[in-house]
XYZ file of C-alpha atoms in Angstrom:
723
model
C 5.590 20.218 22.456
C 3.672 21.310 25.222
C 0.102 21.443 23.950
C -0.298 25.081 24.624
C 3.164 26.623 23.287
C 3.839 28.084 19.156
C 7.841 28.842 18.480
C 8.548 32.030 17.241
C 7.966 30.638 13.211
C 4.794 29.081 14.120
C 3.372 31.574 15.860
C 3.640 34.351 13.167
C 2.176 32.046 10.911
C -1.153 31.392 12.779
C -1.426 35.530 13.413
C -0.915 36.096 9.851
C -4.008 36.616 7.931
C -4.339 39.134 5.405
C -4.018 37.736 2.025
C -2.101 34.196 0.708
C -0.303 32.742 2.796
C 2.182 29.734 2.119
C 4.059 27.297 5.390
C 6.525 24.861 4.132
C 6.384 22.724 6.586
C 9.641 20.453 7.134
C 9.047 17.288 8.240
C 7.459 16.598 12.397
C 7.901 20.373 12.191
C 4.086 20.570 14.053
C 2.133 21.791 10.402
C -0.969 20.168 12.497
C -0.335 22.560 15.050
C -0.558 25.308 13.397
C -3.447 24.807 11.241
C -5.418 24.061 14.383
C -4.231 27.495 16.301
C -5.419 28.925 13.280
C -8.762 28.412 13.471
C -8.747 29.167 16.935
C -6.737 32.338 15.962
C -9.816 33.317 13.005
C -12.366 32.969 15.205
C -11.454 34.320 18.586
C -8.681 37.073 18.137
C -10.720 37.391 13.558
C -13.917 37.171 14.157
C -14.682 34.187 11.588
C -17.754 32.650 12.029
C -16.720 29.014 12.315
C -19.099 28.027 9.075
C -17.173 31.387 7.313
C -14.192 28.979 7.402
C -13.002 25.920 4.991
C -10.079 23.372 6.175
C -9.337 20.436 3.392
C -6.787 18.012 3.484
C -6.435 14.191 1.800
C -7.318 11.769 4.487
C -10.511 10.865 6.312
C -7.731 10.950 9.160
C -6.502 13.574 9.263
C -10.175 15.093 8.669
C -10.496 13.969 12.428
C -7.663 14.860 13.814
C -7.999 18.069 12.539
C -11.587 18.266 14.534
C -10.472 16.290 17.481
C -7.587 19.278 17.741
C -9.737 22.007 16.981
C -12.292 20.687 19.576
C -10.235 20.612 22.308
C -9.166 24.682 22.062
C -12.495 25.617 21.050
C -14.987 23.492 22.171
C -18.542 22.686 20.798
C -18.141 25.214 17.848
C -15.827 23.304 15.871
C -18.523 21.220 14.444
C -20.195 24.257 12.246
C -16.441 24.316 10.394
C -16.055 22.792 7.359
C -13.193 20.688 7.503
C -13.086 17.660 5.089
C -11.496 16.172 3.036
C -11.588 17.289 -0.715
C -13.568 15.155 -2.004
C -16.397 15.050 0.974
C -16.244 18.918 0.641
C -17.157 19.099 -3.164
C -19.742 15.974 -3.081
C -21.536 17.993 -0.216
C -21.475 21.443 -1.901
C -22.438 18.695 -5.017
C -25.810 17.465 -2.978
C -27.091 21.243 -2.399
C -26.037 22.039 -5.962
C -26.240 18.786 -8.196
C -29.868 20.253 -10.038
C -27.792 22.977 -11.346
C -25.644 20.100 -14.012
C -29.638 18.330 -14.253
C -28.730 15.223 -11.221
C -31.268 14.598 -8.219
C -28.859 15.323 -4.684
C -29.500 11.677 -4.547
C -27.037 11.271 -6.908
C -25.112 7.827 -6.532
C -21.241 7.985 -5.766
C -19.207 5.112 -7.889
C -16.634 3.843 -6.404
C -13.519 1.789 -8.798
C -16.060 -1.596 -8.617
C -18.539 -0.096 -9.880
C -16.858 2.120 -12.643
C -15.355 -1.542 -13.499
C -18.932 -3.234 -13.777
C -20.173 -0.653 -15.917
C -17.324 -1.122 -18.336
C -17.512 -4.286 -18.434
C -21.488 -3.831 -20.284
C -19.456 -0.940 -22.273
C -16.879 -2.158 -23.892
C -19.421 -4.837 -24.707
C -22.014 -3.195 -26.377
C -19.308 -1.681 -28.138
C -17.815 -4.545 -29.658
C -14.311 -4.256 -27.530
C -13.129 -7.398 -26.870
C -10.658 -7.094 -23.541
C -7.697 -8.223 -26.207
C -7.686 -4.346 -27.237
C -8.835 -2.716 -23.866
C -10.378 -4.084 -20.597
C -11.914 -2.249 -17.920
C -9.351 -1.753 -15.869
C -7.076 -0.412 -18.703
C -11.233 2.054 -19.533
C -11.001 3.556 -15.836
C -6.936 4.137 -15.695
C -7.452 5.711 -19.504
C -10.914 7.714 -17.917
C -9.689 9.181 -14.801
C -6.055 10.402 -15.829
C -7.653 12.093 -19.010
C -10.255 13.668 -16.159
C -7.308 14.696 -13.574
C -5.717 16.342 -16.872
C -8.871 18.306 -16.818
C -9.770 16.781 -20.823
C -13.375 15.593 -22.205
C -13.961 13.216 -24.702
C -14.404 16.017 -27.481
C -10.841 16.087 -26.323
C -9.364 12.531 -27.265
C -11.630 12.326 -30.642
C -9.362 15.196 -31.848
C -6.131 13.951 -31.235
C -6.932 10.759 -31.356
C -5.338 8.534 -34.193
C -4.852 5.734 -34.085
C -7.795 2.883 -33.598
C -6.888 2.306 -29.839
C -6.822 5.536 -29.237
C -10.694 6.181 -31.199
C -11.667 3.179 -29.325
C -10.837 5.175 -26.009
C -12.792 8.266 -27.032
C -15.911 6.308 -27.803
C -15.181 3.822 -24.535
C -14.965 7.238 -22.773
C -17.619 9.391 -24.309
C -19.737 6.549 -24.011
C -19.264 6.387 -20.325
C -20.071 9.775 -19.749
C -23.870 8.952 -20.916
C -24.195 6.347 -18.923
C -23.078 8.015 -15.393
C -25.408 10.927 -16.850
C -28.485 7.924 -17.290
C -27.674 6.131 -13.679
C -27.775 9.838 -11.817
C -24.045 8.729 -11.032
C -20.840 10.464 -10.052
C -17.167 8.681 -10.097
C -14.569 10.634 -7.645
C -13.029 12.214 -10.248
C -15.951 13.599 -10.747
C -17.059 15.553 -6.872
C -13.612 17.269 -8.303
C -14.021 17.923 -10.855
C -18.274 18.890 -11.173
C -18.011 22.140 -8.383
C -16.020 23.741 -11.843
C -18.911 23.321 -13.800
C -21.300 24.566 -11.704
C -18.808 27.784 -10.603
C -18.002 28.281 -14.420
C -21.969 28.558 -15.582
C -23.107 29.764 -13.065
C -20.848 32.909 -11.131
C -23.917 33.707 -8.673
C -23.380 29.953 -7.074
C -19.497 30.635 -7.004
C -20.171 33.733 -5.507
C -22.667 32.482 -3.035
C -19.358 30.040 -1.627
C -17.029 33.081 -2.063
C -18.559 35.377 1.061
C -19.448 31.423 2.945
C -15.829 30.308 2.950
C -14.588 33.600 3.780
C -11.122 31.756 4.692
C -10.096 28.911 3.301
C -6.856 26.381 5.045
C -5.363 23.238 2.843
C -3.480 20.627 4.493
C -0.900 18.388 2.111
C -0.895 20.915 0.233
C 2.139 19.506 -1.752
C -0.712 16.405 -2.961
C -2.651 18.749 -4.829
C -3.437 17.860 -8.730
C -4.588 20.167 -11.744
C -8.314 20.580 -10.527
C -8.124 20.686 -6.784
C -5.939 23.848 -7.674
C -8.686 25.715 -10.088
C -10.903 24.798 -7.174
C -8.929 26.645 -3.959
C -8.035 30.304 -6.671
C -11.992 29.921 -8.026
C -12.797 29.859 -4.437
C -9.961 32.241 -2.801
C -10.363 34.134 -6.238
C -11.991 37.470 -4.453
C -10.672 37.348 -0.654
C -7.461 35.784 -1.680
C -7.182 34.609 2.365
C -6.050 31.189 1.451
C -3.623 29.586 3.690
C -1.760 26.219 2.632
C 0.519 23.938 4.520
C 2.829 21.860 2.935
C 6.567 20.096 2.496
C 7.192 20.051 -0.878
C 10.188 17.333 -0.152
C 7.560 14.813 0.630
C 5.381 15.343 -2.415
C 5.087 11.496 -3.487
C 1.919 11.082 -5.486
C 2.927 12.456 -8.810
C 2.303 8.582 -10.274
C -1.511 9.497 -9.592
C -1.708 13.480 -10.626
C -0.415 15.392 -8.037
C 1.816 18.110 -8.952
C 5.039 19.814 -6.829
C 4.551 22.926 -9.072
C 1.452 23.982 -7.182
C 3.754 24.087 -3.853
C 6.746 25.508 -5.211
C 4.421 27.895 -7.600
C 2.198 29.085 -5.499
C 3.825 32.917 -5.391
C 2.556 32.280 -8.978
C -0.905 31.746 -8.782
C -1.089 33.963 -5.304
C 0.560 36.720 -5.969
C 2.021 39.113 -3.210
C 1.447 35.246 -0.393
C 3.505 34.947 2.798
C 6.032 32.824 2.847
C 7.314 31.032 6.562
C 9.354 27.902 6.529
C 8.814 25.463 9.452
C 12.420 24.171 10.364
C 12.085 23.144 13.352
C 11.357 19.476 14.132
C 9.659 18.094 16.846
C 9.832 13.953 15.655
C 14.069 13.044 14.988
C 16.812 12.817 15.561
C 19.893 15.499 14.133
C 21.410 13.354 12.543
C 18.611 11.268 10.397
C 17.455 14.951 10.076
C 21.000 16.027 7.943
C 20.926 12.424 6.107
C 17.684 12.808 4.891
C 18.274 16.631 4.047
C 21.291 15.345 2.070
C 20.109 12.778 0.628
C 17.068 15.186 -0.630
C 18.891 17.923 -1.382
C 19.954 15.928 -4.247
C 17.178 17.247 -6.347
C 16.665 20.971 -8.156
C 12.720 21.190 -8.057
C 12.356 21.958 -4.540
C 12.872 25.181 -1.883
C 15.857 25.160 0.985
C 14.826 23.827 4.452
C 17.506 23.601 6.864
C 16.122 21.219 10.197
C 16.949 21.529 13.359
C 16.058 18.626 15.780
C 14.562 19.661 19.096
C 15.442 15.765 20.081
C 19.849 16.257 19.837
C 21.765 14.697 17.888
C 20.559 10.984 18.519
C 22.225 7.800 16.991
C 24.183 7.176 13.363
C 21.575 5.064 11.106
C 22.290 1.749 10.693
C 23.298 0.192 7.514
C 23.230 -3.638 7.414
C 23.975 -6.111 4.450
C 22.299 -8.801 4.109
C 22.917 -12.173 1.831
C 19.120 -12.174 0.550
C 15.886 -10.937 1.555
C 15.630 -14.282 3.755
C 18.391 -12.693 5.525
C 17.418 -9.515 5.832
C 14.469 -10.583 7.958
C 16.910 -12.452 9.866
C 18.386 -9.618 10.773
C 16.004 -6.855 11.486
C 14.402 -9.574 13.817
C 17.531 -9.425 15.293
C 17.906 -6.228 15.872
C 14.672 -5.750 16.590
C 15.053 -8.105 19.510
C 18.641 -6.155 20.881
C 15.981 -3.016 20.986
C 13.681 -4.462 22.932
C 15.813 -6.210 25.400
C 18.401 -2.279 25.517
C 16.242 0.109 25.189
C 12.656 -1.590 26.270
C 10.483 -0.791 23.305
C 7.375 -2.340 22.817
C 6.618 -4.172 19.191
C 4.590 -1.249 18.304
C 7.388 0.954 18.483
C 9.086 -0.500 15.331
C 7.139 0.112 11.390
C 9.200 -2.302 9.056
C 9.167 -0.302 5.577
C 9.416 -1.001 1.478
C 9.229 -0.095 -1.565
C 6.955 -2.491 -3.310
C 4.176 -4.391 -1.196
C 5.514 -7.758 -2.621
C 7.890 -7.678 -0.753
C 6.451 -8.112 2.656
C 6.273 -11.670 2.306
C 9.437 -13.043 3.352
C 8.912 -10.372 6.239
C 5.662 -11.949 7.725
C 7.351 -15.502 7.409
C 9.988 -14.998 9.461
C 7.537 -12.677 11.703
C 5.074 -15.902 11.982
C 8.011 -17.931 12.318
C 9.099 -16.206 15.864
C 5.734 -15.486 16.582
C 6.064 -11.972 16.472
C 3.012 -10.448 15.928
C 2.042 -7.100 13.434
C -0.159 -5.566 11.645
C 0.096 -4.999 7.456
C -0.868 -1.429 6.751
C -2.369 -0.397 3.309
C -2.563 -3.529 1.940
C -4.078 -7.401 3.382
C -1.420 -9.778 5.156
C 0.518 -11.246 2.072
C -1.353 -14.846 1.971
C -4.789 -13.057 2.441
C -4.178 -11.367 -1.266
C -6.655 -12.558 -4.333
C -3.803 -13.121 -6.381
C -2.201 -15.164 -3.430
C -5.443 -17.492 -1.938
C -6.151 -17.697 -5.903
C -3.431 -19.513 -6.720
C -3.377 -21.036 -3.070
C -6.459 -22.677 -4.145
C -5.006 -24.260 -7.325
C -2.918 -26.309 -4.626
C -5.269 -26.947 -1.944
C -8.194 -28.373 -4.759
C -5.159 -30.948 -6.473
C -4.239 -31.785 -3.013
C -7.961 -32.630 -2.321
C -10.791 -32.530 -4.738
C -13.532 -32.699 -2.552
C -12.143 -28.695 -1.468
C -15.742 -27.027 -3.316
C -15.298 -23.790 -1.975
C -11.010 -23.741 -4.138
C -12.927 -24.872 -6.734
C -14.962 -23.133 -7.314
C -12.975 -20.049 -6.066
C -11.063 -20.724 -9.526
C -13.020 -22.752 -12.025
C -13.404 -19.299 -13.333
C -9.188 -18.313 -12.547
C -8.146 -17.145 -15.157
C -11.288 -16.284 -16.972
C -12.108 -19.298 -19.050
C -16.025 -18.381 -19.651
C -17.582 -20.061 -16.773
C -20.598 -17.993 -15.663
C -22.527 -18.228 -12.785
C -25.441 -19.329 -14.676
C -23.516 -22.553 -14.575
C -22.573 -23.124 -11.678
C -25.748 -23.046 -10.813
C -26.209 -25.918 -13.246
C -22.597 -27.505 -12.137
C -24.647 -27.178 -8.426
C -27.644 -28.858 -9.447
C -26.000 -31.940 -10.474
C -24.585 -32.246 -7.255
C -27.521 -32.219 -6.106
C -29.633 -34.797 -9.045
C -26.963 -37.493 -8.702
C -25.111 -37.067 -5.695
C -22.038 -36.604 -6.259
C -18.826 -34.061 -5.832
C -18.651 -31.012 -7.540
C -15.164 -32.264 -9.147
C -17.006 -35.311 -10.557
C -19.721 -33.071 -11.979
C -17.147 -31.226 -14.017
C -16.054 -34.768 -16.031
C -20.092 -35.337 -16.790
C -20.277 -31.574 -18.669
C -21.571 -32.758 -21.647
C -24.503 -33.885 -19.907
C -25.479 -30.145 -18.338
C -27.941 -28.190 -20.775
C -24.237 -25.559 -21.345
C -23.103 -24.268 -25.127
C -19.438 -26.730 -26.238
C -17.727 -23.598 -25.118
C -18.195 -23.623 -21.637
C -18.453 -28.056 -21.519
C -15.079 -27.836 -22.390
C -13.715 -25.654 -20.416
C -15.351 -27.613 -17.555
C -13.419 -30.471 -18.906
C -10.354 -28.686 -19.396
C -9.991 -27.525 -15.523
C -10.923 -31.020 -14.656
C -8.248 -32.568 -16.538
C -5.357 -30.154 -15.055
C -6.797 -30.858 -11.954
C -6.976 -34.553 -12.474
C -3.098 -34.753 -13.535
C -1.441 -32.996 -10.696
C -3.686 -34.805 -8.995
C -2.023 -38.186 -9.756
C 1.633 -36.056 -9.959
C 1.216 -34.973 -6.194
C 2.810 -37.846 -4.476
C 5.610 -37.239 -7.202
C 7.018 -34.876 -6.766
C 8.262 -31.926 -4.398
C 5.179 -29.421 -3.339
C 8.225 -26.464 -5.403
C 8.145 -28.747 -8.796
C 4.080 -29.303 -8.348
C 3.425 -25.788 -7.482
C 5.475 -23.694 -10.264
C 4.573 -26.479 -13.589
C 0.499 -25.949 -12.052
C 0.505 -22.158 -12.217
C 2.346 -21.454 -15.161
C 0.018 -24.661 -16.455
C -3.504 -23.077 -15.619
C -1.953 -19.459 -17.308
C -1.640 -17.827 -13.824
C 1.686 -16.598 -14.638
C 0.716 -15.795 -17.883
C -2.443 -13.914 -17.391
C -0.867 -11.671 -15.577
C 2.200 -11.117 -16.784
C 0.315 -10.095 -20.214
C -2.338 -7.637 -19.325
C -1.338 -4.478 -19.343
C -2.895 -3.237 -15.980
C -0.036 -1.905 -13.581
C -1.700 -3.438 -10.761
C -0.847 -6.514 -12.420
C 2.191 -6.589 -12.692
C 1.967 -5.799 -8.424
C -0.381 -9.452 -8.861
C 2.758 -10.913 -11.293
C 4.904 -10.337 -8.043
C 3.116 -11.881 -5.197
C 2.374 -14.656 -7.320
C 5.970 -15.229 -7.741
C 6.971 -14.491 -4.296
C 4.003 -16.964 -3.146
C 6.322 -19.168 -5.591
C 9.795 -18.156 -3.741
C 7.523 -18.582 -0.689
C 7.455 -23.002 -1.536
C 10.611 -22.877 -2.667
C 12.123 -21.978 0.798
C 10.114 -24.018 2.698
C 11.293 -27.417 0.290
C 14.769 -25.931 1.075
C 14.144 -25.991 4.747
C 12.502 -29.295 4.208
C 13.698 -31.064 2.485
C 11.157 -34.571 2.649
C 8.563 -32.362 3.002
C 5.275 -32.710 0.256
C 2.248 -30.124 -0.948
C 0.284 -31.257 2.321
C 3.445 -30.072 4.963
C 3.586 -27.013 3.243
C -0.386 -26.071 3.169
C -0.909 -27.642 6.493
C 1.888 -24.584 7.386
C 0.407 -22.034 5.835
C -2.585 -22.671 7.762
C -0.920 -23.134 10.718
C 0.772 -19.626 10.501
C -2.846 -18.198 10.014
C -4.010 -19.805 12.860
C -1.296 -17.642 15.114
C -2.083 -14.852 13.619
C -5.856 -14.351 15.326
C -4.471 -16.617 17.754
C -2.335 -13.672 19.217
C -4.813 -10.719 18.457
C -2.965 -7.980 21.364
C -2.988 -4.359 19.871
C 1.469 -4.213 20.686
C 1.945 -5.436 16.723
C 5.108 -4.037 15.052
C 3.856 -2.547 11.678
C 5.229 -3.287 8.186
C 3.853 -0.840 4.872
C 5.432 0.827 1.922
C 6.602 4.180 2.366
C 3.844 5.543 0.434
C 1.035 4.041 3.467
C 3.451 5.438 5.832
C 3.003 9.304 5.140
C 2.094 11.071 7.744
C 2.866 7.907 11.013
C 6.354 8.123 13.008
C 7.448 5.481 15.289
C 10.866 5.498 17.043
C 12.701 2.763 15.182
C 12.581 2.400 11.387
C 13.724 -0.169 9.551
C 13.747 0.305 6.217
C 14.752 -2.583 4.130
C 15.322 -3.464 0.423
C 17.493 -1.093 -0.424
C 19.024 -1.812 -3.425
C 19.708 -0.445 -6.831
C 16.381 -1.068 -8.803
C 14.065 -1.747 -6.558
C 14.840 1.547 -4.521
C 14.371 3.237 -6.206
C 12.906 1.359 -8.690
C 14.430 0.469 -11.978
C 12.273 2.779 -14.150
C 12.239 5.674 -12.512
C 16.637 5.843 -12.980
C 16.491 7.466 -16.050
C 13.636 9.673 -15.942
C 14.968 13.159 -13.710
C 11.642 13.939 -12.472
C 10.688 10.077 -12.008
C 13.528 9.890 -9.735
C 13.264 12.894 -7.312
C 10.077 11.472 -6.354
C 11.905 8.371 -5.554
C 14.349 10.434 -3.779
C 11.526 12.557 -1.853
C 10.092 8.541 -0.583
C 13.271 8.097 0.502
C 13.375 11.842 2.823
C 9.148 10.269 3.569
C 10.977 6.566 5.269
C 14.019 8.800 6.814
C 11.417 10.955 8.487
C 9.223 8.232 9.844
C 11.553 7.972 12.814
C 12.168 9.216 15.787
C 14.560 7.673 17.372
C 16.432 4.870 15.421
C 16.624 4.233 11.851
C 17.965 1.224 10.305
C 18.622 0.762 6.480
C 19.451 -2.756 5.005
C 19.957 -4.217 1.932
C 20.779 -7.267 -0.420
C 23.388 -8.266 -2.369
C 20.757 -11.679 -4.261
C 17.311 -10.879 -4.216
C 15.034 -13.166 -5.595
C 12.443 -10.531 -8.614
C 10.209 -10.825 -11.495
C 10.785 -14.429 -12.755
C 12.474 -15.970 -9.607
C 15.601 -15.482 -10.716
C 18.761 -13.513 -8.377
C 20.191 -10.525 -9.544
C 23.244 -9.439 -7.687
C 22.243 -6.218 -6.157
C 24.147 -2.788 -4.966
C 22.722 -0.522 -2.547
C 20.759 1.967 -3.308
C 22.090 5.225 -4.457
C 20.451 6.793 -2.477
C 22.935 4.965 0.180
C 25.969 6.978 -1.355
C 23.997 10.370 -0.695
C 24.073 10.472 2.659
C 27.532 11.365 4.372
C 29.193 9.107 5.776
C 29.456 10.406 9.274
C 26.061 9.626 9.888
C 25.611 5.967 8.729
C 27.121 2.968 10.993
C 27.571 0.028 9.211
C 26.806 -3.134 11.306
C 27.789 -7.138 10.555
C 25.315 -8.993 10.382
C 25.393 -12.882 9.680
C 22.166 -15.577 10.111
C 21.876 -19.310 10.928
C 21.854 -19.765 6.945
C 24.742 -20.745 5.357
C 24.972 -20.318 1.190
C 27.527 -19.853 -1.048
C 26.571 -18.770 -4.982
C 27.894 -20.794 -7.508
C 27.883 -21.752 -11.057
C 28.324 -18.572 -13.145
C 29.671 -15.624 -12.673
C 28.557 -11.578 -12.844
C 27.956 -12.239 -17.094
C 26.144 -15.532 -16.940
C 23.088 -16.299 -14.718
C 24.203 -17.057 -10.832
C 21.800 -19.437 -8.987
C 22.112 -19.667 -5.002
C 22.037 -22.914 -2.787
C 20.441 -22.334 0.786
C 20.955 -24.430 3.360
C 19.656 -23.786 6.695
C 21.099 -24.382 10.361
C 18.727 -26.077 12.332
C 18.909 -24.270 16.025
C 19.341 -27.401 18.387
C 16.568 -27.401 20.294
C 14.434 -29.251 23.151
C 11.619 -31.928 23.159
C 9.489 -29.894 25.994
C 6.343 -31.038 27.835
C 3.601 -29.242 29.194
C 4.092 -26.748 32.384
C 7.948 -26.872 31.501
C 9.095 -23.145 32.067
C 10.680 -21.972 28.798
C 12.764 -18.234 28.324
C 12.300 -16.302 24.592
C 14.375 -13.372 23.676
C 11.574 -11.383 23.155
C 8.429 -13.015 25.224
C 10.653 -13.250 28.063
C 9.929 -16.311 30.462
C 7.275 -18.327 30.028
C 5.468 -21.220 30.695
C 4.456 -24.079 28.444
C 0.839 -24.760 28.589
C 0.117 -26.695 25.118
C 2.091 -29.327 23.290
C 1.702 -30.909 20.018
C 4.607 -32.653 17.589
C 7.649 -33.659 18.718
C 11.458 -32.769 17.019
C 10.953 -30.799 14.106
C 7.516 -30.679 14.325
C 7.155 -29.700 17.845
C 4.711 -26.906 18.198
C 3.942 -25.481 22.141
C 1.325 -23.218 23.768
C 3.009 -20.553 25.827
C 1.536 -17.832 28.334
C 4.718 -15.289 29.513
C 4.991 -13.602 33.154
C 2.989 -10.362 30.705
C 0.068 -12.281 29.946
C 1.207 -12.980 26.252
C 0.114 -16.298 24.458
C 1.999 -17.802 22.059
C 1.898 -21.100 20.153
C 5.356 -21.135 18.328
C 7.477 -23.322 15.806
C 10.200 -24.918 18.666
C 11.808 -25.350 15.117
C 12.177 -21.331 14.979
C 11.038 -20.387 18.318
C 15.078 -21.085 20.011
C 12.998 -20.915 23.284
C 15.088 -22.035 25.813
C 14.506 -24.298 29.668
C 14.849 -22.531 33.084
C 15.267 -24.087 36.351
């Protein structure tokens, strides 16, 4: 769409500036364009001063984009407009008005880690052990109560059990200590302005007169305090325009209330409603498929999206045997798209429901030398829980690895603090021995018996598996060591929801070691550690911005790509098992699927697996997601795929445990030499500049015609010589 043009409905929404306005903006329908042109209209045509306009959104990225667009329309005047996130706008207000609630204007804002550090102290002072309440549990509870605008006194009135009373005590103490430290947390940034407005009507009136027109982006994501903030500010002049899409409301789990947009008329009577239904991003088949699924929801406003980009291709549906073949299928399809449609890597996005799913995808992309970016999360092997687990393996493999030792000596927690480690390091210096040897002599340190015993137990554990490393396979050793060290139990027993994700990631690490041993039956622990290190080196060597994007569907909201792969479409994974019997949560999962499909401009690939390893590493027979069956068959093209893996299901029926035997067929390859001209399925023609190893262990560094440099494992790269 031309930058200077608005369609009929967009223009009507832009030019309606008296009273409340609700704009239902379907995916890809130009909502940001409406907001920025509305700001232009208000200033150039309606006579508003830039400083009298408030525009709020949810991310710094969205706020920056809006600033840039407004700047191109208005020039320098945009700097006077209040554009920012809810939290940043409220923080600015509080810097000016903090004294009204007895805070210093230079108050500190506590982030999540600050909160956790504070709660550790509070729990200790209240003699509440981690067995009863963990800092994370306390933080999550307090945040939930603040989102519901509940005070500690409300908790005391409702407390019936000891746990509930303890939670109320922690909440009360937390608020007191925050005040003593002149600190506010993120939730307080939203709540404190409301308190000021309630207690000081003259301040509310001041801001109502300053912000004479309010615009809100992504309104469907607002929670209770944010809604009240907007209602209070716009309560007199009623000049507010909100833009959002109820079908993209996917944050209910963190307090967002879809009723805020669906019941906008209730909060702001006599509002004018517009529906942006012309889509400038996707093809009609993608839109029709996405709409067919989300239309199954009861809580939504009907929309009929019309594609500007024509009918397009059907969505491609691929069934795979497991998550490994799923990754192979994605790479195969990606190859074809590059060859046929001349796409770049940056044109592709791979979306999944949970972060743990990225492991198999990352492994396959690295082996094929395909660069990628992992958005919304750190890379799989760089996640803390994965690095901690790998540190056990590294230390067992090399007892002189002091970095790995210090990383895990108190993980899971053993009561080994910094002071104890300082004393250990002093003995290293005095006796000129390794840190690991010091652990054996912990009785000689001036520390308590409990800490001394913990160090000795840790020493015995590592020494035991160091002696077993040549007797067990990497898979057997890793499973046994991680279990005996208590890593899995630590995450599994936690009630903190984030630790369930960490538990899954450790399981995925163990699965990756299983895969490695299956492909390399003569390998040992050193070989696996070397492969992980090599793959990390490849990532660092390829620093091009032209990369495939991997992310969760939640992280993809607001983005767009020519080609989108949605993987893991197994019932129970997407939608999650926990949501299937809960109507509201299942509707949110359906909206999440809608978001996934509408990220694509021209093509969508849907993938599911008939066997997939889940929690505990067990293979589970899978069924395609119910969302696939909600797509009319005319919008789907089923494509058969079979990778270079041969598998067979053995032992058991559907009622019993089913094991999956895997045998990977090794692709034939040449022994290459420096100077050889080779061809790669994706990167094209190149020249070998560096070579090491031979046979299955051969690695090559190749410079391709376009200047791209790749370090590849020949076994996986499928290179062919070119005469």
